[in-house]
DNA sequence: GGGACATTTGTTCACGTAAACACGACCGTC
DNA sequence: GACGGTCGTGTTTACGTGAACAAATGTCCC
C-alpha cells in the first residue's frame, strides 16, 4: 500500500528515463539501460537480476531492485520474445462463446495457462464458415503465440487449408481426429451410455432422443452412443428429434414429443434443449417425471434449478481445459509429439426429472 | 486451396531459411532477410511490401510476394512490436467467466478488437480477492498489451494499489467511478425503473426485490433504483431478499418470498435468480403470473424458455463490448482522454411471467 | 609471492523489423 | 545538356533483451 491511486497512470515515473536524453517517445517505458544507469551497473547485471540468475552479490541485487522500483521498470515482453524466440502465449481459437462448454473450457485453459506462466490470446470466430475460420488462422499465423488450442468441430477445420507456422503446436478440444492432432474430449459415449442405462433401469421400455444439430460432431456422437446403448439392450430405437442446442429448439421439439404416445423418457443432447423440452411438456400438461422422464447433458449451473431439477450428465470442462494446456505445453517443450485422444470422464447427476414410467407403460 | 493438409505443420518450409547458414534454431521461421535474399532485393523492400507501403514497382512487389509465399514467410510480431512500440493487443481482465454478462461482453470485445486489427489477451482472476487482483495486474504489467479493459467491480480495483505502465489505457466496464476512468455500462437504473413501472402499471400495490450480493455494485444500483422508483410512486418499500446471483440462491430466497402475504410481484436482480425463484414458487404451489409476477434482469438466451417465459430487462452486452473497444482505442490513439460514463440503453422484454395481481390484492 | 581458479561485473553483438537517410536512374524543363 | 525533382531501391541504425565472451577482482594453495 505504498502508492496512491488505483491505477497510478503516472505520466512519467518518479524518475523518468534519464531526462530528455533517450526520451523520444514521451511516455516511453523504462528500459534495462535506464535501470542500469540509475543503479550504476551494466544492463547485463540488470538482466541477471530481472531473471533471477545467480552470480550477483546480494548488495548489487538490492540496489538494482531498488532502482527498478524507483523508475517502475517492467521488462519489455516484445524484446524478450524476440530474443528468446518464444512468446509464452497460447492462442485459443473457438466459435462464439455462447456455448457453456466452450466458456468453461476456456476458463480452465486460462487458469492453467496462467499457472504455467503463459498468457492466453483469444481468437473467436464469429460465424463458422470456412472463410471465417481461414481468416482466423491467417491472423493466427502472424500472431505472437507458441501454441494453439482449437475448440471446434474438426470437420470445419479440415476444410480450412491453412498452414500454421512451423513449431506452432496444436491441441484440439472436443472433436475426433485424434489420429492427426492431440485431442482432449469428455467421454461423451460413456456419459450417454450411463444416461440411457439409468432410464432403462428405472423401467422405461425405451428412451427417446432429442439430438443436437446434424453437423455437430458432439451431437453425432451422443446420438450414436444413444442408439448403440438401446440396441445393445435390445430395445426399440425411436426416430430422434433434432434441435440446434438452443432452448427454443428444444421447446419446439418438445411440443412434438409431448404428443408421441409411448414416449416416457427423453434424453436431450444438452441442458438448454432439455429446458425447452421441460417447458413444452409443462405446457402440454405432461408431468415430469410422472409422465415423462427428462435427462440432459452438460450439467450447466442452472440445471439444478429447473422445474423440476434436471437429471443430467456432468461434463468436467475444467479438466478438459487443464489437459489441453498440459498437452500443448508438453508439445512446446518437445517432450512428446503424442497424438491420440484423451478422454475426460463424465458423471451422471441424478436429480428429480427422472423416475419410473407411469404404471400403464411399465 | 493450394496447400495440402489442414495444418501443414511443415517441419521446414519448401525452401528452408537458406541452408545451414542462419539455421541456428532448426525450425526457425523465415525472416525478412530470407525473403529478401530469395527475391534478390533488400530487406527494406520486403518490409515495404509486407506493410503495403507505396514506392514499390508492381514487378518487384510480385517477386517479393512470390518469395514470401515460397518460404512461408510470416512477420515476426515480437520484432514488429519492439520496433513500433505497440503490440496491437488489448488485455481484458475479468472475474470468472461464469456470468453471462461478462462472457457476452468479452465476446463483443473480441469481435470488435479483431475488426480493428487488435488481438485480445485474457486475464481471468479466479477468486476476487485483493491478492488475486493484484497478481493479475502485476502480470499485466509485463504483458504485451497497449490497453486494458477491466470488467469488474471497481471497489475491488481500488483496493489494489498497482500501477500500470504509463501509456497503458484503461476502460472499465460495468462499474461506477466514471470520474476516474472511462466507464461503459448498461443503463441499469433505467432498466430497473422500467421494470418497476411495468409491474406497477399492471396493478400491483408494490414490488418486492430479490437483490444480488451486497458487495456487487451492479446489485447495489439495481436495488437503489428499485427503491427510488417505488418511493417516487409513493409505494411501500418491502425489505429486499438477497441472493448471490445463482439460481440456487434465488430458490432459497424464493421459498421465503412464497410465504410472504401480499407479495404479488418480485423483481429479481438477474435471470438466474429469477429462475430459482420460479422453481420455488412452483414448488410452493403459487402460480406465475397468476399469484405472483416475476421479472428478471439480463435476458439470458434461456429466459424465453423458462416456465413460464420470463419477462426481463434486456442488456445489450454486445454494445457494451463494442464501446469498450472504441473507448480504449480512442485513448490509445490519443484522441481524447475522456473520462466519464457511457450508458448503453436497456430494453424491457415482456414475456409471460408478469401479469395483473390476483383479484383480492388489487 | 606467483599462478590457478572462482566469482562478480562489464562489453559486444544478434534477434527481426522498420524509420531515416542515401543513392542512383529517369523524367521534364529551360 | 545541365538542373531540380520524382521514384524505386539499398544502407545504416535503433528498438530492449540476453547469450557469449572478456575483464576485473578477489582467494587459495604451493
JSON list of N, CA, C and O in Angstrom, two decimals, chain B residues 4-26:
[
{"chain": "B", "resi": 4, "resn": "UNK", "atom": "N", "xyz": [-1.87, -28.53, -48.98]},
{"chain": "B", "resi": 4, "resn": "UNK", "atom": "CA", "xyz": [-2.39, -29.88, -48.81]},
{"chain": "B", "resi": 4, "resn": "UNK", "atom": "C", "xyz": [-3.21, -30.09, -47.55]},
{"chain": "B", "resi": 4, "resn": "UNK", "atom": "O", "xyz": [-4.41, -29.81, -47.52]},
{"chain": "B", "resi": 5, "resn": "UNK", "atom": "N", "xyz": [-2.59, -30.54, -46.49]},
{"chain": "B", "resi": 5, "resn": "UNK", "atom": "CA", "xyz": [-3.35, -30.94, -45.31]},
{"chain": "B", "resi": 5, "resn": "UNK", "atom": "C", "xyz": [-3.81, -29.73, -44.51]},
{"chain": "B", "resi": 5, "resn": "UNK", "atom": "O", "xyz": [-3.39, -28.61, -44.74]},
{"chain": "B", "resi": 6, "resn": "UNK", "atom": "N", "xyz": [-4.70, -29.98, -43.58]},
{"chain": "B", "resi": 6, "resn": "UNK", "atom": "CA", "xyz": [-5.26, -28.92, -42.75]},
{"chain": "B", "resi": 6, "resn": "UNK", "atom": "C", "xyz": [-4.17, -28.07, -42.13]},
{"chain": "B", "resi": 6, "resn": "UNK", "atom": "O", "xyz": [-3.91, -26.96, -42.55]},
{"chain": "B", "resi": 7, "resn": "UNK", "atom": "N", "xyz": [-3.53, -28.59, -41.14]},
{"chain": "B", "resi": 7, "resn": "UNK", "atom": "CA", "xyz": [-2.36, -27.92, -40.58]},
{"chain": "B", "resi": 7, "resn": "UNK", "atom": "C", "xyz": [-1.14, -28.54, -41.22]},
{"chain": "B", "resi": 7, "resn": "UNK", "atom": "O", "xyz": [-0.79, -29.67, -40.92]},
{"chain": "B", "resi": 8, "resn": "UNK", "atom": "N", "xyz": [-0.51, -27.82, -42.05]},
{"chain": "B", "resi": 8, "resn": "UNK", "atom": "CA", "xyz": [0.62, -28.44, -42.72]},
{"chain": "B", "resi": 8, "resn": "UNK", "atom": "C", "xyz": [1.70, -28.83, -41.72]},
{"chain": "B", "resi": 8, "resn": "UNK", "atom": "O", "xyz": [2.33, -29.85, -41.85]},
{"chain": "B", "resi": 9, "resn": "UNK", "atom": "N", "xyz": [1.90, -27.99, -40.69]},
{"chain": "B", "resi": 9, "resn": "UNK", "atom": "CA", "xyz": [2.91, -28.31, -39.68]},
{"chain": "B", "resi": 9, "resn": "UNK", "atom": "C", "xyz": [4.23, -28.67, -40.31]},
{"chain": "B", "resi": 9, "resn": "UNK", "atom": "O", "xyz": [4.94, -29.55, -39.85]},
{"chain": "B", "resi": 10, "resn": "UNK", "atom": "N", "xyz": [4.53, -28.02, -41.39]},
{"chain": "B", "resi": 10, "resn": "UNK", "atom": "CA", "xyz": [5.74, -28.40, -42.12]},
{"chain": "B", "resi": 10, "resn": "UNK", "atom": "C", "xyz": [6.98, -28.19, -41.25]},
{"chain": "B", "resi": 10, "resn": "UNK", "atom": "O", "xyz": [7.18, -27.14, -40.66]},
{"chain": "B", "resi": 11, "resn": "UNK", "atom": "N", "xyz": [7.79, -29.20, -41.26]},
{"chain": "B", "resi": 11, "resn": "UNK", "atom": "CA", "xyz": [8.99, -29.16, -40.42]},
{"chain": "B", "resi": 11, "resn": "UNK", "atom": "C", "xyz": [9.91, -28.05, -40.89]},
{"chain": "B", "resi": 11, "resn": "UNK", "atom": "O", "xyz": [10.62, -27.44, -40.12]},
{"chain": "B", "resi": 12, "resn": "UNK", "atom": "N", "xyz": [9.87, -27.83, -42.14]},
{"chain": "B", "resi": 12, "resn": "UNK", "atom": "CA", "xyz": [10.72, -26.79, -42.72]},
{"chain": "B", "resi": 12, "resn": "UNK", "atom": "C", "xyz": [10.05, -26.43, -44.03]},
{"chain": "B", "resi": 12, "resn": "UNK", "atom": "O", "xyz": [9.72, -27.29, -44.81]},
{"chain": "B", "resi": 13, "resn": "UNK", "atom": "N", "xyz": [9.82, -25.18, -44.25]},
{"chain": "B", "resi": 13, "resn": "UNK", "atom": "CA", "xyz": [9.09, -24.78, -45.45]},
{"chain": "B", "resi": 13, "resn": "UNK", "atom": "C", "xyz": [9.75, -25.34, -46.70]},
{"chain": "B", "resi": 13, "resn": "UNK", "atom": "O", "xyz": [10.90, -25.76, -46.66]},
{"chain": "B", "resi": 14, "resn": "UNK", "atom": "N", "xyz": [9.03, -25.32, -47.81]},
{"chain": "B", "resi": 14, "resn": "UNK", "atom": "CA", "xyz": [9.56, -25.80, -49.08]},
{"chain": "B", "resi": 14, "resn": "UNK", "atom": "C", "xyz": [10.99, -25.33, -49.34]},
{"chain": "B", "resi": 14, "resn": "UNK", "atom": "O", "xyz": [11.83, -26.09, -49.76]},
{"chain": "B", "resi": 15, "resn": "UNK", "atom": "N", "xyz": [11.22, -24.08, -49.06]},
{"chain": "B", "resi": 15, "resn": "UNK", "atom": "CA", "xyz": [12.60, -23.60, -49.15]},
{"chain": "B", "resi": 15, "resn": "UNK", "atom": "C", "xyz": [12.98, -23.10, -47.77]},
{"chain": "B", "resi": 15, "resn": "UNK", "atom": "O", "xyz": [12.53, -22.07, -47.32]},
{"chain": "B", "resi": 16, "resn": "UNK", "atom": "N", "xyz": [13.79, -23.88, -47.10]},
{"chain": "B", "resi": 16, "resn": "UNK", "atom": "CA", "xyz": [14.17, -23.53, -45.74]},
{"chain": "B", "resi": 16, "resn": "UNK", "atom": "C", "xyz": [15.02, -22.26, -45.73]},
{"chain": "B", "resi": 16, "resn": "UNK", "atom": "O", "xyz": [15.61, -21.91, -46.74]},
{"chain": "B", "resi": 17, "resn": "UNK", "atom": "N", "xyz": [15.06, -21.58, -44.59]},
{"chain": "B", "resi": 17, "resn": "UNK", "atom": "CA", "xyz": [15.85, -20.35, -44.49]},
{"chain": "B", "resi": 17, "resn": "UNK", "atom": "C", "xyz": [17.30, -20.53, -44.93]},
{"chain": "B", "resi": 17, "resn": "UNK", "atom": "O", "xyz": [18.20, -20.63, -44.13]},
{"chain": "B", "resi": 18, "resn": "UNK", "atom": "N", "xyz": [17.49, -20.55, -46.21]},
{"chain": "B", "resi": 18, "resn": "UNK", "atom": "CA", "xyz": [18.83, -20.55, -46.80]},
{"chain": "B", "resi": 18, "resn": "UNK", "atom": "C", "xyz": [19.82, -21.50, -46.14]},
{"chain": "B", "resi": 18, "resn": "UNK", "atom": "O", "xyz": [20.79, -21.09, -45.50]},
{"chain": "B", "resi": 19, "resn": "UNK", "atom": "N", "xyz": [19.57, -22.74, -46.32]},
{"chain": "B", "resi": 19, "resn": "UNK", "atom": "CA", "xyz": [20.52, -23.78, -45.90]},
{"chain": "B", "resi": 19, "resn": "UNK", "atom": "C", "xyz": [20.94, -23.71, -44.46]},
{"chain": "B", "resi": 19, "resn": "UNK", "atom": "O", "xyz": [20.16, -23.31, -43.60]},
{"chain": "B", "resi": 20, "resn": "UNK", "atom": "N", "xyz": [22.13, -24.12, -44.19]},
{"chain": "B", "resi": 20, "resn": "UNK", "atom": "CA", "xyz": [22.59, -24.20, -42.81]},
{"chain": "B", "resi": 20, "resn": "UNK", "atom": "C", "xyz": [23.06, -22.84, -42.31]},
{"chain": "B", "resi": 20, "resn": "UNK", "atom": "O", "xyz": [23.32, -22.68, -41.12]},
{"chain": "B", "resi": 21, "resn": "UNK", "atom": "N", "xyz": [23.13, -21.90, -43.20]},
{"chain": "B", "resi": 21, "resn": "UNK", "atom": "CA", "xyz": [23.69, -20.59, -42.85]},
{"chain": "B", "resi": 21, "resn": "UNK", "atom": "C", "xyz": [23.13, -20.04, -41.55]},
{"chain": "B", "resi": 21, "resn": "UNK", "atom": "O", "xyz": [23.78, -20.06, -40.52]},
{"chain": "B", "resi": 22, "resn": "UNK", "atom": "N", "xyz": [21.88, -19.55, -41.62]},
{"chain": "B", "resi": 22, "resn": "UNK", "atom": "CA", "xyz": [21.35, -18.89, -40.44]},
{"chain": "B", "resi": 22, "resn": "UNK", "atom": "C", "xyz": [20.49, -19.81, -39.60]},
{"chain": "B", "resi": 22, "resn": "UNK", "atom": "O", "xyz": [19.79, -19.35, -38.72]},
{"chain": "B", "resi": 23, "resn": "UNK", "atom": "N", "xyz": [20.55, -21.10, -39.86]},
{"chain": "B", "resi": 23, "resn": "UNK", "atom": "CA", "xyz": [19.63, -22.01, -39.20]},
{"chain": "B", "resi": 23, "resn": "UNK", "atom": "C", "xyz": [20.12, -22.41, -37.82]},
{"chain": "B", "resi": 23, "resn": "UNK", "atom": "O", "xyz": [20.47, -23.55, -37.58]},
{"chain": "B", "resi": 24, "resn": "UNK", "atom": "N", "xyz": [20.12, -21.48, -36.92]},
{"chain": "B", "resi": 24, "resn": "UNK", "atom": "CA", "xyz": [20.52, -21.79, -35.54]},
{"chain": "B", "resi": 24, "resn": "UNK", "atom": "C", "xyz": [19.45, -22.62, -34.87]},
{"chain": "B", "resi": 24, "resn": "UNK", "atom": "O", "xyz": [19.66, -23.75, -34.52]},
{"chain": "B", "resi": 25, "resn": "UNK", "atom": "N", "xyz": [18.28, -22.04, -34.75]},
{"chain": "B", "resi": 25, "resn": "UNK", "atom": "CA", "xyz": [17.15, -22.82, -34.32]},
{"chain": "B", "resi": 25, "resn": "UNK", "atom": "C", "xyz": [16.73, -23.63, -35.53]},
{"chain": "B", "resi": 25, "resn": "UNK", "atom": "O", "xyz": [16.49, -23.04, -36.58]},
{"chain": "B", "resi": 26, "resn": "UNK", "atom": "N", "xyz": [16.63, -24.93, -35.39]},
{"chain": "B", "resi": 26, "resn": "UNK", "atom": "CA", "xyz": [16.33, -25.73, -36.57]},
{"chain": "B", "resi": 26, "resn": "UNK", "atom": "C", "xyz": [15.04, -25.30, -37.25]},
{"chain": "B", "resi": 26, "resn": "UNK", "atom": "O", "xyz": [15.01, -25.09, -38.45]}
]
